[in-house]
Coordinates of C-alpha atoms in Angstrom, one line a residue:
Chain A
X254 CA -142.5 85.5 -284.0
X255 CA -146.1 83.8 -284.1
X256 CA -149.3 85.4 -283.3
X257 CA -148.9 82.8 -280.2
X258 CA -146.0 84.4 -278.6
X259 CA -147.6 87.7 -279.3
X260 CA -150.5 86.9 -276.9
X261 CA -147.4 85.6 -273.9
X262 CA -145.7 89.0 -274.8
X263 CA -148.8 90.6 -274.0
X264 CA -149.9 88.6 -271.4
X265 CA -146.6 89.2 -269.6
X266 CA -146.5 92.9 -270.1
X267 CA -150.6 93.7 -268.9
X268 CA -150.7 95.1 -266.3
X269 CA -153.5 93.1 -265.3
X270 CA -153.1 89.7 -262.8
X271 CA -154.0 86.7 -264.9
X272 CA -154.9 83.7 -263.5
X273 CA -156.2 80.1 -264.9
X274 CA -157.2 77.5 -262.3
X275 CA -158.7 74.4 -263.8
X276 CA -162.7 73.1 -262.2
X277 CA -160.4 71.7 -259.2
X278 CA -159.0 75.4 -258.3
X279 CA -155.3 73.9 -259.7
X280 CA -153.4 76.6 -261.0
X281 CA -152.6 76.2 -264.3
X282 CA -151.8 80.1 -265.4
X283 CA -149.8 82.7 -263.9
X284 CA -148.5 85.5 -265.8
X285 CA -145.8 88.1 -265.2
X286 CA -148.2 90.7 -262.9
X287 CA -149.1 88.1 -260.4
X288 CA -145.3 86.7 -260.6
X289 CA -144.1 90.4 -259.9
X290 CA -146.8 91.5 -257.2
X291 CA -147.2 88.2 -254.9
X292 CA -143.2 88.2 -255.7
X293 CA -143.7 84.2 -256.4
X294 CA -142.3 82.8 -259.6
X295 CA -144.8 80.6 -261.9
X296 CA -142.4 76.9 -260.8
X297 CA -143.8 78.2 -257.0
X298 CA -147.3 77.9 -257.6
X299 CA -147.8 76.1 -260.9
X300 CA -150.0 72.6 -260.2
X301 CA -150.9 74.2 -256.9
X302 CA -154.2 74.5 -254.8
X303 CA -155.1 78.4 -255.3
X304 CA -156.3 78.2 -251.5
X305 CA -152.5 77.3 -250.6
X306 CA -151.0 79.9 -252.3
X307 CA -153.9 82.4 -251.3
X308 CA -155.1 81.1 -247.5
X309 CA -156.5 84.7 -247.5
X310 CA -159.3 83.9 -249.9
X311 CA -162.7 83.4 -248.2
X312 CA -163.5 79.7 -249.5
X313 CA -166.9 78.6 -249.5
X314 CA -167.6 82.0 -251.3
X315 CA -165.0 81.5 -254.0
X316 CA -166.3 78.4 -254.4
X317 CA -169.6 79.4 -254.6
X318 CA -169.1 82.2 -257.5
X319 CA -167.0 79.8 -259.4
X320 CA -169.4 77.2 -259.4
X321 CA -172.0 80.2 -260.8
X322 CA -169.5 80.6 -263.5
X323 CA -169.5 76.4 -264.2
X324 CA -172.7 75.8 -263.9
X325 CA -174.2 79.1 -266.1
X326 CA -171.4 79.3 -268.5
X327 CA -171.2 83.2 -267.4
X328 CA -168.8 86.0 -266.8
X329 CA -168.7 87.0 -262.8
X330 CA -167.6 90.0 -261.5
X331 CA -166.4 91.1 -258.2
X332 CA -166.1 95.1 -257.6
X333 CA -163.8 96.9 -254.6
X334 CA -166.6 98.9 -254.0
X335 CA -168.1 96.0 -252.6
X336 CA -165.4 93.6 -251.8
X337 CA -161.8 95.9 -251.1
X338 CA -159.6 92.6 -252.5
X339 CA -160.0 88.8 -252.8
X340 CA -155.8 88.3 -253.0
X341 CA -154.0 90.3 -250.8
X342 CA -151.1 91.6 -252.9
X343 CA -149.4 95.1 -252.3
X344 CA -149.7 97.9 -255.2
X345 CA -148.1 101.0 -256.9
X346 CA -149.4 103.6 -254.8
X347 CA -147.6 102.6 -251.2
X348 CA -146.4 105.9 -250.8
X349 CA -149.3 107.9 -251.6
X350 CA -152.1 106.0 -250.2
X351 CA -153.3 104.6 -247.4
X352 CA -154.4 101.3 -248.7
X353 CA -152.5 98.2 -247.2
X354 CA -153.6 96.2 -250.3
X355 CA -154.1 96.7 -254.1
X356 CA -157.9 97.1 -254.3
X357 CA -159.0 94.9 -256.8
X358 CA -161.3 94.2 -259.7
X359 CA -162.0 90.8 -260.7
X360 CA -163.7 89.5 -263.6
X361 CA -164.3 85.3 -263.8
X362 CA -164.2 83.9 -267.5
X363 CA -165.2 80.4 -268.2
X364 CA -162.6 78.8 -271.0
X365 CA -164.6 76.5 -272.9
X366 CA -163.5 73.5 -275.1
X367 CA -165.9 71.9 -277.9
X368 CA -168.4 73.8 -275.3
X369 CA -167.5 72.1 -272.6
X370 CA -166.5 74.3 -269.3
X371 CA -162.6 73.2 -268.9
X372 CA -161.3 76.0 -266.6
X373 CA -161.6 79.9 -265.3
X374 CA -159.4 82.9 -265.9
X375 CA -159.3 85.0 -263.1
X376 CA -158.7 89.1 -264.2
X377 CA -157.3 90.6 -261.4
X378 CA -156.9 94.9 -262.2
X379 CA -155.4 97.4 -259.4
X380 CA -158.6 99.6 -258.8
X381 CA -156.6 101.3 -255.7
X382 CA -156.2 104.2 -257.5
X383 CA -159.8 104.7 -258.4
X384 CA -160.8 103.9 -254.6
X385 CA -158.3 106.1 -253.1
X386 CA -160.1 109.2 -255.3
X387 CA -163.1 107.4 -255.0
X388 CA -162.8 107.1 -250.8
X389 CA -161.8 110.8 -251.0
X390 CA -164.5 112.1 -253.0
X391 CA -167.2 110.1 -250.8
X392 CA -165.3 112.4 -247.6
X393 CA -166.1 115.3 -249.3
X394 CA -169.3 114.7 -250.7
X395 CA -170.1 113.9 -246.8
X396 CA -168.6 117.3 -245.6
X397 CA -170.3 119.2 -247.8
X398 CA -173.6 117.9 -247.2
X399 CA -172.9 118.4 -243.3
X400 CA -171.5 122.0 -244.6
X401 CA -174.9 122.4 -246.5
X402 CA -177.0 122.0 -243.0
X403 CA -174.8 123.4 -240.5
X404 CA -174.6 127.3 -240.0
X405 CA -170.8 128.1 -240.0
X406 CA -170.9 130.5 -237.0
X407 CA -173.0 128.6 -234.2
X408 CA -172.1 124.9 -235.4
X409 CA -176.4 123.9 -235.0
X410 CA -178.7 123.5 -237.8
X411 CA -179.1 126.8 -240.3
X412 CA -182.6 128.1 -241.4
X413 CA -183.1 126.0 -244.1
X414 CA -182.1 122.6 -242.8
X415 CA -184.0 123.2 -240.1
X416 CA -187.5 124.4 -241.6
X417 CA -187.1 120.9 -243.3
X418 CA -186.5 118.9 -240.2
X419 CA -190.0 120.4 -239.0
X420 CA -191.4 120.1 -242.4
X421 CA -191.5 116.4 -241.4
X422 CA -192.1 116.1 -238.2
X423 CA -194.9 118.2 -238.6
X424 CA -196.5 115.9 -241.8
X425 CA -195.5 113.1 -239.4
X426 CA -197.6 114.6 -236.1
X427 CA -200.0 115.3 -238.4
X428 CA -200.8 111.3 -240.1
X429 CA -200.1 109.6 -236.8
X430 CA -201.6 112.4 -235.0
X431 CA -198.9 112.8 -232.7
X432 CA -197.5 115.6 -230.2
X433 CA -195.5 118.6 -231.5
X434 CA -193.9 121.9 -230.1
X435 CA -192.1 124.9 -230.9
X436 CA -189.9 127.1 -229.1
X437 CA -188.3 130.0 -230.6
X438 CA -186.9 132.6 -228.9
X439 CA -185.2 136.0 -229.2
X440 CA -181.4 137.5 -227.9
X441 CA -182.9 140.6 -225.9
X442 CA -181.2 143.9 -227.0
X443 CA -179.1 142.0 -229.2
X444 CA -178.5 145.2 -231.5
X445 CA -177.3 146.9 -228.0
X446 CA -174.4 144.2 -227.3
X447 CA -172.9 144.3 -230.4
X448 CA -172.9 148.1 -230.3
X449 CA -171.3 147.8 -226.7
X450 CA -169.0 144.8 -227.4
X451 CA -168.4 145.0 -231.1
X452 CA -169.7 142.2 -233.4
X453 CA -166.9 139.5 -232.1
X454 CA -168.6 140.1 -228.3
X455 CA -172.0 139.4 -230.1
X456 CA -170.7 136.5 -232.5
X457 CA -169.4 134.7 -229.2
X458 CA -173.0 135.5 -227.4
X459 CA -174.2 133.8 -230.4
X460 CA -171.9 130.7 -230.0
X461 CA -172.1 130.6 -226.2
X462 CA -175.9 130.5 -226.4
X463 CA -176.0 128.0 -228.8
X464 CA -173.9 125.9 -226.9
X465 CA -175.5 126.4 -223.6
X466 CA -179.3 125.8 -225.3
X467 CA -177.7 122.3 -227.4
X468 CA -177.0 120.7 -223.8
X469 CA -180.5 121.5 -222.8
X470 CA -182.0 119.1 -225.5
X471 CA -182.5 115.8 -225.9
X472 CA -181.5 114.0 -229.2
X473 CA -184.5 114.1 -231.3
X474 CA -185.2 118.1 -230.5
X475 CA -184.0 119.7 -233.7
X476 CA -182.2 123.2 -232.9
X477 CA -181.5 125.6 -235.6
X478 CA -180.8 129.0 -236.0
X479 CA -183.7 130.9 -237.3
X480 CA -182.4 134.3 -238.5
X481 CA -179.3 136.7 -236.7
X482 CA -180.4 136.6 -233.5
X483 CA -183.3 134.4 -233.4
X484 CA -183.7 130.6 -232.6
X485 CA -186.0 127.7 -233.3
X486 CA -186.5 124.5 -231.4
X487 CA -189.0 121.5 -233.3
X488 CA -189.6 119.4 -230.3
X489 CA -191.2 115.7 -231.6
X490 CA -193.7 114.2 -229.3
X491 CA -193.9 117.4 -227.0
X492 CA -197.2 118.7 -224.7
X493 CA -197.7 122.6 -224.4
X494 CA -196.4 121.6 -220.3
X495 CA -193.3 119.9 -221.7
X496 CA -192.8 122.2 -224.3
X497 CA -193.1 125.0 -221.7
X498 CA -191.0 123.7 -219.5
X499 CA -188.1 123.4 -221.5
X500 CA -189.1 127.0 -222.6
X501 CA -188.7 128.4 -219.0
X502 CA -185.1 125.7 -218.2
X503 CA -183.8 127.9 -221.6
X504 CA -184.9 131.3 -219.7
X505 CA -183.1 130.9 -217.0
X506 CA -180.3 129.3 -217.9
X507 CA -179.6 132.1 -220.4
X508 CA -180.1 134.1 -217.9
X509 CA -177.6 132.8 -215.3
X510 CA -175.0 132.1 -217.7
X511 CA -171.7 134.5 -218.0
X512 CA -169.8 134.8 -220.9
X513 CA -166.8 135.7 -220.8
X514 CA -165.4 137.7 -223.7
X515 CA -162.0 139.8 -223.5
X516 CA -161.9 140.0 -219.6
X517 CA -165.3 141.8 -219.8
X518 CA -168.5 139.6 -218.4
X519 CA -171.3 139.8 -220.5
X520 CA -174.9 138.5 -219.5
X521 CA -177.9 138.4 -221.5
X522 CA -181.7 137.3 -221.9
X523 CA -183.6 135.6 -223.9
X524 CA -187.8 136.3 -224.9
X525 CA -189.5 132.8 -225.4
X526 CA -192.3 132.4 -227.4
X527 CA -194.1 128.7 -227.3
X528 CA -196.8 126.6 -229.3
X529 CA -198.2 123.6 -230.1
X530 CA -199.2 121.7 -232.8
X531 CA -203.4 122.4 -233.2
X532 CA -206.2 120.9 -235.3
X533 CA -206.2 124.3 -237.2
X534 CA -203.0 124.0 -237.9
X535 CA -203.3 123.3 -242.4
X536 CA -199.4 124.2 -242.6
X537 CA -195.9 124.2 -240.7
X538 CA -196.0 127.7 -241.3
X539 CA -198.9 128.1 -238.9
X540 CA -197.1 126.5 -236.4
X541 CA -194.0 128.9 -236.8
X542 CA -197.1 131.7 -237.0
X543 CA -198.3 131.3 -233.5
X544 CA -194.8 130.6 -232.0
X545 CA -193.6 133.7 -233.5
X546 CA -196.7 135.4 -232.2
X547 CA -196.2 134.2 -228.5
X548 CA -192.9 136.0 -229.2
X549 CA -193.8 139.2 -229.9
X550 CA -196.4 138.7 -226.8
X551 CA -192.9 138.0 -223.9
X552 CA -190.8 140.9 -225.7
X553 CA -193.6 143.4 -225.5
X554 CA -194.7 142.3 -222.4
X555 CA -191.1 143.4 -221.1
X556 CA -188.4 140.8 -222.3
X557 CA -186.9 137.8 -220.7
X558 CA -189.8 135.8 -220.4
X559 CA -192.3 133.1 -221.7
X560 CA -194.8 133.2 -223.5
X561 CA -197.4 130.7 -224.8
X562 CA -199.6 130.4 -227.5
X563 CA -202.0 128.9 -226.1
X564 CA -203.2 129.0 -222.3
X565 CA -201.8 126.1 -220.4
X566 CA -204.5 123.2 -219.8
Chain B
X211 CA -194.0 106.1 -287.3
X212 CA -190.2 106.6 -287.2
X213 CA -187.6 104.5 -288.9
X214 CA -186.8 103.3 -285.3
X215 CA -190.3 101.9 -284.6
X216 CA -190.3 98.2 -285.0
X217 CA -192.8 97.2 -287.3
X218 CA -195.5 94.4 -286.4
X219 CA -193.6 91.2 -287.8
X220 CA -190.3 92.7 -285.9
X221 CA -192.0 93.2 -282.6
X222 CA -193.7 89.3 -283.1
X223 CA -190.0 87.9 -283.8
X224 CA -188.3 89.7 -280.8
X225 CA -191.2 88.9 -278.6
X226 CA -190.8 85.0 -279.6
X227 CA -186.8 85.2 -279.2
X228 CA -187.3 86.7 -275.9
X229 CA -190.0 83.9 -274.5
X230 CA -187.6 81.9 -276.1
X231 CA -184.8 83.1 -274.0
X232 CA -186.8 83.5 -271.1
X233 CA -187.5 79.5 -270.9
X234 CA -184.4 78.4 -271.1
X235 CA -182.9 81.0 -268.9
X236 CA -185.4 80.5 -266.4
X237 CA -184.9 76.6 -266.5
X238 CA -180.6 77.3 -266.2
X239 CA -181.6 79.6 -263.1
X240 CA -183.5 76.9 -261.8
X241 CA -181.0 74.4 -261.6
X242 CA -178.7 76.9 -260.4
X243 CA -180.7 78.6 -257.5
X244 CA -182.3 75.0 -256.7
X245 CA -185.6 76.4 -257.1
X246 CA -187.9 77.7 -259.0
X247 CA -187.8 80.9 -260.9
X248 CA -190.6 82.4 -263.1
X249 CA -190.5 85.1 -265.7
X250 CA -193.4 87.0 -266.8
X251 CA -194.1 87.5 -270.2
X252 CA -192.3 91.2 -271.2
X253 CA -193.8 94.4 -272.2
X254 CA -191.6 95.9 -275.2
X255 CA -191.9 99.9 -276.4
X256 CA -190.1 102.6 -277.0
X257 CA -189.4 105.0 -274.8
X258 CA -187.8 108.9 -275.0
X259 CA -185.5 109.6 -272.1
X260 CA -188.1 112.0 -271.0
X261 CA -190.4 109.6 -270.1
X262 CA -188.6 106.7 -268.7
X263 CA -188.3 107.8 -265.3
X264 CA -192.5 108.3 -265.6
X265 CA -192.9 104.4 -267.2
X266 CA -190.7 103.3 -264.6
X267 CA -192.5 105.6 -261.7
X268 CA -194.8 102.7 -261.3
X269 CA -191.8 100.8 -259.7
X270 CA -192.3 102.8 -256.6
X271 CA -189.9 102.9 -253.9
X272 CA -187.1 100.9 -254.6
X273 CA -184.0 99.8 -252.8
X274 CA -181.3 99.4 -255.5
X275 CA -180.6 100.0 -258.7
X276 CA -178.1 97.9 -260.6
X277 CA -176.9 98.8 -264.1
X278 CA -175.2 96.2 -266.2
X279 CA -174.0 97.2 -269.8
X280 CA -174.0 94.2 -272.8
X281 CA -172.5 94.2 -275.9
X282 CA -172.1 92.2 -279.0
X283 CA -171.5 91.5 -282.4
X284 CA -173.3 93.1 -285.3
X285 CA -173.5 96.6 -283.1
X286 CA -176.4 94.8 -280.4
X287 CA -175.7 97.0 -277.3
X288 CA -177.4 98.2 -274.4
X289 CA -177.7 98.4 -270.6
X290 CA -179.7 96.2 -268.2
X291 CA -180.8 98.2 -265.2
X292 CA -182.5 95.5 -262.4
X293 CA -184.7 97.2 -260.1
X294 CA -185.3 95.5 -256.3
X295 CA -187.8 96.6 -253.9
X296 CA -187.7 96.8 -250.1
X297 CA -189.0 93.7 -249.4
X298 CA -187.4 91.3 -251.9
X299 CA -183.9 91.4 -250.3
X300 CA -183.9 89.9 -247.3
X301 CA -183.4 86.4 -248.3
X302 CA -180.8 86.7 -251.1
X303 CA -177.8 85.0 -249.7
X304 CA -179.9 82.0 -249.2
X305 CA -181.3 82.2 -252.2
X306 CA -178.0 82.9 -254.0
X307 CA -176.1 79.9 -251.3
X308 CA -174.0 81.8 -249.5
X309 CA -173.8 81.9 -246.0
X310 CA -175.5 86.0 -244.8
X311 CA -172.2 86.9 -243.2
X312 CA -169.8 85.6 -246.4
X313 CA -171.7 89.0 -248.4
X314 CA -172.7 92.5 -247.8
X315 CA -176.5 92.9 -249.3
X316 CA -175.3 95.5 -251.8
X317 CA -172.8 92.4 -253.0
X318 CA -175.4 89.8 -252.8
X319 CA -178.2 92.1 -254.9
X320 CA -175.3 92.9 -257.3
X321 CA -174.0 88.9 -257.7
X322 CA -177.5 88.1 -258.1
X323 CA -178.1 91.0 -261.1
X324 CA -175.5 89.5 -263.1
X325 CA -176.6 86.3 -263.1
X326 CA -180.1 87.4 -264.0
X327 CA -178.6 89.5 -266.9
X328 CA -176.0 87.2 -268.0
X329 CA -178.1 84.0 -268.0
X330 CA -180.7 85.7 -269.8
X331 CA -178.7 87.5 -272.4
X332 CA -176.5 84.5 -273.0
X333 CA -179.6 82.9 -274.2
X334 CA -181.0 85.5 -276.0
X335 CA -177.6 86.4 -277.8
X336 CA -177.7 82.4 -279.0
X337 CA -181.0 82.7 -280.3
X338 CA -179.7 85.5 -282.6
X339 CA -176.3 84.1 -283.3
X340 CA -174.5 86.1 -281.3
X341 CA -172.3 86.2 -278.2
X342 CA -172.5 88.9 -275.7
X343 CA -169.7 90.7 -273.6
X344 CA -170.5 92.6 -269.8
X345 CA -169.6 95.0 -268.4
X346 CA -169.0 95.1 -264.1
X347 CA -172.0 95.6 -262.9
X348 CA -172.5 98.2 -260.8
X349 CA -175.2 99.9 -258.1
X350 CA -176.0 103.4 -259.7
X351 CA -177.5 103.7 -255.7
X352 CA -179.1 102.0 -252.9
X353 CA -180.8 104.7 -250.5
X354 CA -184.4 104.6 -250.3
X355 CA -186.3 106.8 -252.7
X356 CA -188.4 106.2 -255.9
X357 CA -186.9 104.6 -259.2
X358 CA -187.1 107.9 -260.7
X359 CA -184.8 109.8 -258.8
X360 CA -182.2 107.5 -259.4
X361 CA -182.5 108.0 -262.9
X362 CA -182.7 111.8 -262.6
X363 CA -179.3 111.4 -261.6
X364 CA -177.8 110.1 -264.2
X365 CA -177.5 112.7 -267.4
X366 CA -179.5 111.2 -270.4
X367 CA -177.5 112.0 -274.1
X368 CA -179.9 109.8 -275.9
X369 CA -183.4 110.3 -277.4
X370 CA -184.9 106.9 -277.7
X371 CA -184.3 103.8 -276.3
X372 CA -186.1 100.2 -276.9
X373 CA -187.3 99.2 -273.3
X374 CA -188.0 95.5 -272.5
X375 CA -189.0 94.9 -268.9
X376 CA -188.9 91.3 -267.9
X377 CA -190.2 90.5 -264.0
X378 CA -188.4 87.9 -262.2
X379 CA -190.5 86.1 -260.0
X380 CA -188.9 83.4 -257.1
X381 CA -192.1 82.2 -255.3
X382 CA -190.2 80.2 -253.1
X383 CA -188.2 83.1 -251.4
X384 CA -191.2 85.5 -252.2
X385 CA -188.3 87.3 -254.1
X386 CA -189.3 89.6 -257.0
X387 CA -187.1 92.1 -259.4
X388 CA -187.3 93.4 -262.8
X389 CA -184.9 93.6 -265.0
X390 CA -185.1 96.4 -268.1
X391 CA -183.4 96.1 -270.8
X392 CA -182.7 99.5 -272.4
X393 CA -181.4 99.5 -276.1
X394 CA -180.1 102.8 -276.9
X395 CA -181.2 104.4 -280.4
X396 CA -177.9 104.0 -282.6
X397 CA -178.2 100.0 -281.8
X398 CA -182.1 99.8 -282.5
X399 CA -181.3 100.0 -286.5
X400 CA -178.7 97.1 -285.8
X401 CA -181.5 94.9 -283.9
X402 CA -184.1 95.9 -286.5
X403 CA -181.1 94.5 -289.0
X404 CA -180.7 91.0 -287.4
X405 CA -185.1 90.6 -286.8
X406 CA -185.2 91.4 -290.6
X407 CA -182.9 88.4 -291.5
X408 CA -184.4 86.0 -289.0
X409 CA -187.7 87.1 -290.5
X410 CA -186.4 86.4 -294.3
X411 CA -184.8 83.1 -293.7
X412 CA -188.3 82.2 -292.0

């Protein structure tokens, strides 16, 4: 056997599509992996117009990165990532996938005679195996960045995420010296339910509150919880009034709300404590200061109230 | 100085193969892109991987990062990384010809990487009698945050590098990009190698 045959023995066994079209797209190559996967025998498509025997292909793209190939004398590449597949031929994971076609990589070679451009190969490899894991890994990587800024209980932002979201919309108030608020507010007696209803009966006052304070908001308001039984609102482009507002809406619909947990009714409160971005203001933490301090001001001053850091203009 | 410096006669030979390279790859492009493509002359040094993400901090914010490895005869390897900013992609497809809605952007800034690599290598590898092989190229990643960060992510298991930086400048499209050419330390001796016998036969 000659070194010649060797290469068609190996070009036949690759598991890699080759394909030869000549500067007028003929087809002039097809080897045993294209024969096998488009389920076409080389007398089929031999001498033919690659856009016959592919309609799918887009064509004034192909033609386009062939003509890069021609006129530079370069390689080419074309990636699933960014294109899923050029031919649309089935795989070797139908079972176990969800792909409807192999996901390809193609590589365009110019074949050169006495350095002059005569035709391209076309390497076609089945990449569906690397996007299926790839596809998956991207899912998780997305679930556990949600996972990383959610709090697992309440389903709203936790602590840290949050203190970040008004890390920047406090730098951002500050340069384009814009509004800002913040609520945060306080379960009254908190310590006193759970004693009463055991920590499930508190867990779902956690939930329920949550739930009942999300609908209150509009989209860019970033809701988080703060600590156990604590909450923080950052409210973007928000006046003490508007901020005070929502403040008292959250009150009292905390305070009309029932939750119902194991045939028992339980109702709660909730202290409010408000303020406002201020010249003063160096830090986010001062912000967070003040609003803490208005706090401590409506659960000392008897609970279930609001209170402000500032009097109202 | 370490055996991996180049000397001053090796820097002067690689600094003339690259203008070399960089004229006729620019003329190829412009036939290609149908208009006209400058490259600025290139700034060559060594750099540690410590302190490549701080020469390339400069680069500011950038949009993508595509990495594109090369490799030839004679051991002449490395990795061409080409940098975009912001504002340079929103023309691509037109400058590439393709019609906006034939391409994603990350495909067009990837299509046009290649070629910018490819072209420009191709020359360069003729200049030294050689022939260079690609790899895919690929986008390492194309959020929005500084040049740097990028590279943070990747895990460096090198100590030196060659660094070439080469600006692509299409005035036309008001398109700019650089592309850096990063030659790892075990193929700096095999560059030094080749510079030495273009230098003798001089």
């Amino acid at each position: 056997m000659s070194v010649d045959n060797f290469c068609e023995t190996i070009s036949d066994q690759i598991n890699t599509g080759i394909l030869v079209v000549s500067l007028d797209f003929t087809i002039v190559k097809w080897n045993r992996f294209l024969q096998v996967h488009a389920n076409v025998t080389p007398e089929k498509v031999l001498g033919k117009c690659i856009f016959d025997v592919f309609p799918e292909l887009p064509k004034k793209w192909f033609e386009r990165k062939l003509s890069s190939v021609i006129q530079l004398g370069t390689q080419s590449f074309c990636s699933w990532e960014q294109r899923h597949h050029l031919f649309e031929l089935p795989h070797t994971r139908p079972i176990t996938t969800d792909s409807h076609f192999m996901a390809q990589n193609c590589t365009f070679l110019p074949i050169t005679s006495d350095n002059v451009i005569t035709h391209i190969c076309i390497l076609i490899e089945d990449a569906t195996d690397v996007c299926h894991y790839q596809t998956m890994l991207n899912k998780t990587l997305e679930s556990l960045a949600m996972a990383n800024r959610i709090d697992g209980l309440t389903q709203i932002f936790n602590r840290k995420h949050w203190e970040e979201c008004l890390a920047k919309e406090f730098s951002r108030a500050r340069r384009y010296n814009h509004g800002l608020a913040l609520i945060m507010f306080d379960l009254d007696h908190f310590k006193l339910l759970n004693d009463t209803y055991g920590h499930l009966g508190g867990d779902k006052v956690l939930v329920e509150t949550s739930k009942t304070i999300q609908s209150l908001l509009r989209l860019c308001d970033q809701f988080g919880r703060y600590g156990g039984e604590e909450f923080a609102i950052v409210l973007p482009e928000t006046d003490l009034v508007g901020a005070a507002d929502v403040a008292e809406r959250i009150r009292a619909a905390i305070e009309g709300t029932d939750i119902n947990f194991q045939d028992q009714i339980i109702r709660t409160s909730v202290s409010v404590g408000v303020s406002i971005i201020n010249s003063q203001d160096k830090r986010y933490e001062d912000l967070i200061q003040n609003a803490d301090n208005a706090l401590y001001k409506a659960k000392s001053s008897g609970r279930n109230r609001v209170c402000l850091s500032t009097e109202l203009p | 100085m370490s055996a991996l410096n180049l000397n001053e006669d090796q820097q002067d030979c690689l600094q003339e193969l690259i203008n070399v390279a960089m004229g006729q790859a620019s003329d190829q492009l412009a036939r290609y892109l149908d208009t006209f493509v400058h490259l600025k002359v290139p700034s060559i040094e060594q750099v540690d991987a410590k302190s490549l993400s701080n020469s390339l901090n400069d680069e500011q914010m950038a949009v993508a990062v595509v990495s594109q490895g090369f490799f030839g005869y004679e051991g002449i390897r490395g990795e061409a990384l080409l940098i975009y900013q912001p504002r340079d992609s929103d023309r691509l497809a037109d400058l590439l010809g393709y019609e906006p809605e034939e391409l994603s952007v990350e495909e067009q800034i990837i299509d046009l990487s290649s070629i910018l690599t490819t072209t420009f290598l191709n020359v360069f590898a003729g200049q030294i009698d050689n022939q260079m092989s690609y790899s895919a190229p690929r986008l390492l990643s194309s959020t929005k945050s500084l040049v740097s960060e990028h590279l943070h992510q990747l895990s460096f298991n090198w100590d030196l590098a060659l660094k070439i930086k080469i600006t692509y400048q299409v005035t036309d499209y008001s398109f700019n990009c650089d592309m850096i050419l990063l030659i790892p330390e075990s193929a700096i001796i095999n560059i030094k190698t080749v510079l030495n016998r273009i230098l003798d036969e001089f």
